Coordinates of C-alpha atoms in Angstrom, one line a residue:
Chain A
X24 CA -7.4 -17.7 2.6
X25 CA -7.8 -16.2 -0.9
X26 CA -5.6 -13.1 -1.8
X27 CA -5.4 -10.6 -4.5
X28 CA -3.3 -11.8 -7.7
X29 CA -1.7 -10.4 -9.5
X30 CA -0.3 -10.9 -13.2
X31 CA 2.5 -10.8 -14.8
X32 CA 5.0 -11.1 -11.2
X33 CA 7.8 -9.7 -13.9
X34 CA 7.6 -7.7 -17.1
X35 CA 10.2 -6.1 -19.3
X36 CA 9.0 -3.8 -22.1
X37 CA 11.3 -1.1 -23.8
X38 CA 10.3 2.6 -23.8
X39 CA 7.3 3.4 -26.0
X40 CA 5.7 0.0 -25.7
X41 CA 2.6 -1.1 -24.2
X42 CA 2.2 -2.7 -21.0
X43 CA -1.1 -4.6 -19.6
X44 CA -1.2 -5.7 -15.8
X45 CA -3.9 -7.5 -14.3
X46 CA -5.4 -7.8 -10.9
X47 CA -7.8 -10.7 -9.6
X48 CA -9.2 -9.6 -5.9
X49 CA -10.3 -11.3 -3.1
X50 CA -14.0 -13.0 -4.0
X51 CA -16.3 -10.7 -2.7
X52 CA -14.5 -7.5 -2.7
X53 CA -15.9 -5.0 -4.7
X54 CA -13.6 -2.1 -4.7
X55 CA -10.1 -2.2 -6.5
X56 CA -7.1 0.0 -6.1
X57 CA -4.4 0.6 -8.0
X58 CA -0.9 2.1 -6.1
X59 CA 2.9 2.6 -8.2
X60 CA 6.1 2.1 -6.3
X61 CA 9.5 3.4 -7.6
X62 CA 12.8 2.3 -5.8
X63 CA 13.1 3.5 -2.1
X64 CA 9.9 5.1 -2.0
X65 CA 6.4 4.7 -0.3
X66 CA 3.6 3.8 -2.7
X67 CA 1.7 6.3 -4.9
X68 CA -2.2 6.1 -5.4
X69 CA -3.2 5.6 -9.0
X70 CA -6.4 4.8 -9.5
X71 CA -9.4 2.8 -7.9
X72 CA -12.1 1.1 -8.8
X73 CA -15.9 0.4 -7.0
X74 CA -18.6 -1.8 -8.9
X75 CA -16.7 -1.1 -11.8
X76 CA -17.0 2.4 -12.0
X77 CA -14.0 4.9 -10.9
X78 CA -14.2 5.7 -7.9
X79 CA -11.1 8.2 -7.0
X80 CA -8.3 9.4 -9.2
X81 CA -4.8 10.4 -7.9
X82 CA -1.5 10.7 -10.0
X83 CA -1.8 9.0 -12.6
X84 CA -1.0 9.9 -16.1
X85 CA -2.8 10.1 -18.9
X86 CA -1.0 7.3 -20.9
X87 CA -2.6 5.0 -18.5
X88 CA -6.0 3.4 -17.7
X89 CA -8.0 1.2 -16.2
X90 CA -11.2 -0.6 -15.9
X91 CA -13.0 -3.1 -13.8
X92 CA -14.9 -6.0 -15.5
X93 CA -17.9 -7.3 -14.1
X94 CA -16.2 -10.4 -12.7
X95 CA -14.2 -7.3 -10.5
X96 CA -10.6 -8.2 -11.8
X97 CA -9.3 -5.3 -13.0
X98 CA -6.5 -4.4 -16.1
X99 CA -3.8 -1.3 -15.8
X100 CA -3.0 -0.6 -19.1
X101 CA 0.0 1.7 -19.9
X102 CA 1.3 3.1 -23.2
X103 CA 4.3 5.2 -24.6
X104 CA 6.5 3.6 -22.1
X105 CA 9.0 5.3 -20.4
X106 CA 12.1 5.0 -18.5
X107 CA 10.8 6.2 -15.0
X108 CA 7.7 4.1 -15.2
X109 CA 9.9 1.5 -14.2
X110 CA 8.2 0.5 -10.6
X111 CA 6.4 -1.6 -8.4
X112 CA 2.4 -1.9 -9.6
X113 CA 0.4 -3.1 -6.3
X114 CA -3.3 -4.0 -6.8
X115 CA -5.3 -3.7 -4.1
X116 CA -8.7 -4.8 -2.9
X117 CA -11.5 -4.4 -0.2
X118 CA -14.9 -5.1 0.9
X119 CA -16.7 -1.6 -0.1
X120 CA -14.1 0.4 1.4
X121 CA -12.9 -1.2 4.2
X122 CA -9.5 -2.5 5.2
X123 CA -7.3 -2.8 1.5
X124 CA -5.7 -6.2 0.8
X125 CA -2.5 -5.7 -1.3
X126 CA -1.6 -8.3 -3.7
X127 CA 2.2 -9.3 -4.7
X128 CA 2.3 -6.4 -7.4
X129 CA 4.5 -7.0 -10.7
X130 CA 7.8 -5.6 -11.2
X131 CA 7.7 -3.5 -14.6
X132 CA 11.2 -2.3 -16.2
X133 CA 10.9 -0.3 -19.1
X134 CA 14.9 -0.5 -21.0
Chain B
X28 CA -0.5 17.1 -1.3
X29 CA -0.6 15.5 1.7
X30 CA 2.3 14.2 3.8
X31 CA 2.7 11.6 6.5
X32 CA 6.1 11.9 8.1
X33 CA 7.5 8.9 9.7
X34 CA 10.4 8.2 12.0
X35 CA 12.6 7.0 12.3
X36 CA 13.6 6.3 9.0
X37 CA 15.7 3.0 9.8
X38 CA 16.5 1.1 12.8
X39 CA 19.1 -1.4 13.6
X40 CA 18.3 -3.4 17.2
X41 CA 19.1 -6.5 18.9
X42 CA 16.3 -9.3 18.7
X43 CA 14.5 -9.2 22.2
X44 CA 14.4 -5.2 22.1
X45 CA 11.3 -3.5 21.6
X46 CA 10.5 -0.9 18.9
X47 CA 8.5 2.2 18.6
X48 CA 7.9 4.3 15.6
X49 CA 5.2 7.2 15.0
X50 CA 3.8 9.0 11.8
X51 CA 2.3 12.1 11.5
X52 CA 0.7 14.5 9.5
X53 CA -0.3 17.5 8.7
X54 CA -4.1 16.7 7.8
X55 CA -6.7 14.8 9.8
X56 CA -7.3 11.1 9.1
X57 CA -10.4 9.3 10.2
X58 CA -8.3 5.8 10.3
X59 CA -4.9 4.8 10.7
X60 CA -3.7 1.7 9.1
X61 CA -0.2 0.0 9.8
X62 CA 1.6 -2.5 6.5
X63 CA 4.4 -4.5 6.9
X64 CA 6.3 -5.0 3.4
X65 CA 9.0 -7.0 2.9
X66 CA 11.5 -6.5 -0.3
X67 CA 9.5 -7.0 -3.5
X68 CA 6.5 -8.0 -1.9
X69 CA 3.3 -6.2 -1.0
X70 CA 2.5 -4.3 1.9
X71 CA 0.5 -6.5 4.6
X72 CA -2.0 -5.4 7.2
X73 CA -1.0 -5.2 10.9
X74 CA -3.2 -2.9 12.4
X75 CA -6.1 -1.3 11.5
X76 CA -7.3 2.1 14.0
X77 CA -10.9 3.5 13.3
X78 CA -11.0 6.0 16.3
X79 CA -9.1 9.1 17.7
X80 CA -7.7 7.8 21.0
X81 CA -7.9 4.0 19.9
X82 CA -5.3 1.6 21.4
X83 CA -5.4 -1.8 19.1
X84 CA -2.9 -4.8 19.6
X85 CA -1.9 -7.7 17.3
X86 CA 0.3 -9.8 19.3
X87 CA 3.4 -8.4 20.1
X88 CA 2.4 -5.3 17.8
X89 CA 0.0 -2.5 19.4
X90 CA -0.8 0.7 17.9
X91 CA -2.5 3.7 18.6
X92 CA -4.6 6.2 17.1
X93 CA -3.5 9.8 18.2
X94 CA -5.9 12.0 20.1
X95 CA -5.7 14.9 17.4
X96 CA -6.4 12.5 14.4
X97 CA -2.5 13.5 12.6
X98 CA -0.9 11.1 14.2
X99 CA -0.6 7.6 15.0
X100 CA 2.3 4.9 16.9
X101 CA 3.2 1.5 16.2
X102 CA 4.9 -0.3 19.2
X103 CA 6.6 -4.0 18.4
X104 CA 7.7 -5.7 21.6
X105 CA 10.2 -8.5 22.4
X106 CA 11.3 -8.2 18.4
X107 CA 12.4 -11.1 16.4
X108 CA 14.7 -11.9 13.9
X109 CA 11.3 -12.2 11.0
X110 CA 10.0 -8.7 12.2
X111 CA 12.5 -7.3 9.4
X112 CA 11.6 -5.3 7.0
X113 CA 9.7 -1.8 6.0
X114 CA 7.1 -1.0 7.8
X115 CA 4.6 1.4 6.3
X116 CA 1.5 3.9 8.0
X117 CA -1.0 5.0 5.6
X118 CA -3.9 7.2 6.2
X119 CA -7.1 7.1 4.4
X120 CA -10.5 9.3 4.8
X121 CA -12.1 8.5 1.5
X122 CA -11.0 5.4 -0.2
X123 CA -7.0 5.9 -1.0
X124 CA -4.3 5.4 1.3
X125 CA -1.5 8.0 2.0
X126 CA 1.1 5.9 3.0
X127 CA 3.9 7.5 5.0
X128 CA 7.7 7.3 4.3
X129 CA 8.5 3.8 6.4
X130 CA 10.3 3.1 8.8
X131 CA 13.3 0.5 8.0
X132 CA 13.5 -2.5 10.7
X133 CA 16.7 -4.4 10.9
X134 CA 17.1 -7.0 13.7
X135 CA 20.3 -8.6 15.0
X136 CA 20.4 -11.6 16.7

């Protein structure tokens, strides 16, 4: 079966830079989430995403955003780098809010 | 904000053993959901509970769906060596998940 993807797997950027992740979801889900992992911890809600409209809002900061195009993959776009946004970034989808289906997220290290 | 607890935070056992782990919190949740993640990978779905007093099995994996709505338990049975890794709870009542703290699983054979 058809899972979320999710692109770049790796990315190394330095502090300040920009940083761009995508997020493909399973045809037919609707609904896009958007979830930050540091080292050792559980992960954080960022952002989501139904019919391409914002939906919910958690921590995220303002040097990021995100969108949903109207082919539902979705972009996380970061700027001004820094050191502790080094993480985990997990891209989730679902059917209109049912069960979320996590893709294989993308390893960012800022240097 | 708030917080799902979950214990215990690691476990080492021998392969054949069964497992229990439980998550709570301090809010209501109107479902319970159960991920499995292994090391740089994404969480995956074991178990999804929609009710307050729901039992729900997958396999050798059966959760439950505590009574009050703040809690929830995730039994594994007859373990095996590929049930290792982190397992997560994560409650949701609108769309985002809370996930809890894990639960480390390490399995000897």
């Amino acid at each position: 079966a058809a899972g979320v993807i999710q692109s770049p797997r790796h990315l190394i950027k330095e502090k300040r830079e920009t940083a761009t992740l995508k997020c493909y979801p399973i045809p037919r889900h609707d609904t896009v989430y958007w979830y930050q992992q540091g080292p050792g911890q559980d992960p954080q809600f960022l952002i989501s995403f139904y019919e391409k409209m914002q939906s919910d809002k958690g921590s995220i900061p303002d040097r990021f955003s995100a969108q949903q195009f109207s082919d539902y993959h979705s972009e996380l776009n970061m700027s001004s780098l820094e050191l502790g946004d080094s993480a985990l970034y997990f891209c989730a989808s679902s059917p209109e809010y049912n069960e979320q289906f996590f893709g294989p997220g993308t390893r960012l290290t800022v240097l | 904000g708030q917080q799902l607890n979950q214990s215990p935070q690691s476990m080492f056992i021998q392969e054949g053993e069964d497992v229990s782990m439980n998550c709570t919190s301090s809010s209501i949740f109107n479902t319970w959901l159960w991920y499995k993640q292994d090391p740089g990978e994404g969480p995956v779905l074991l178990i999804a509970l929609y009710k307050a007093g729901e039992l729900t099995s997958n396999g050798r994996l059966t959760a439950q769906f505590g009574t009050t709505r703040k809690d929830s338990f995730l039994n594994i049975s007859a373990s095996i060596p590929s049930d290792v890794g982190i397992y997560f709870c994560a409650g949701r009542n609108t769309d985002k998940l809370i996930f809890g703290t894990g639960t480390r699983l390490q399995v000897f054979p």
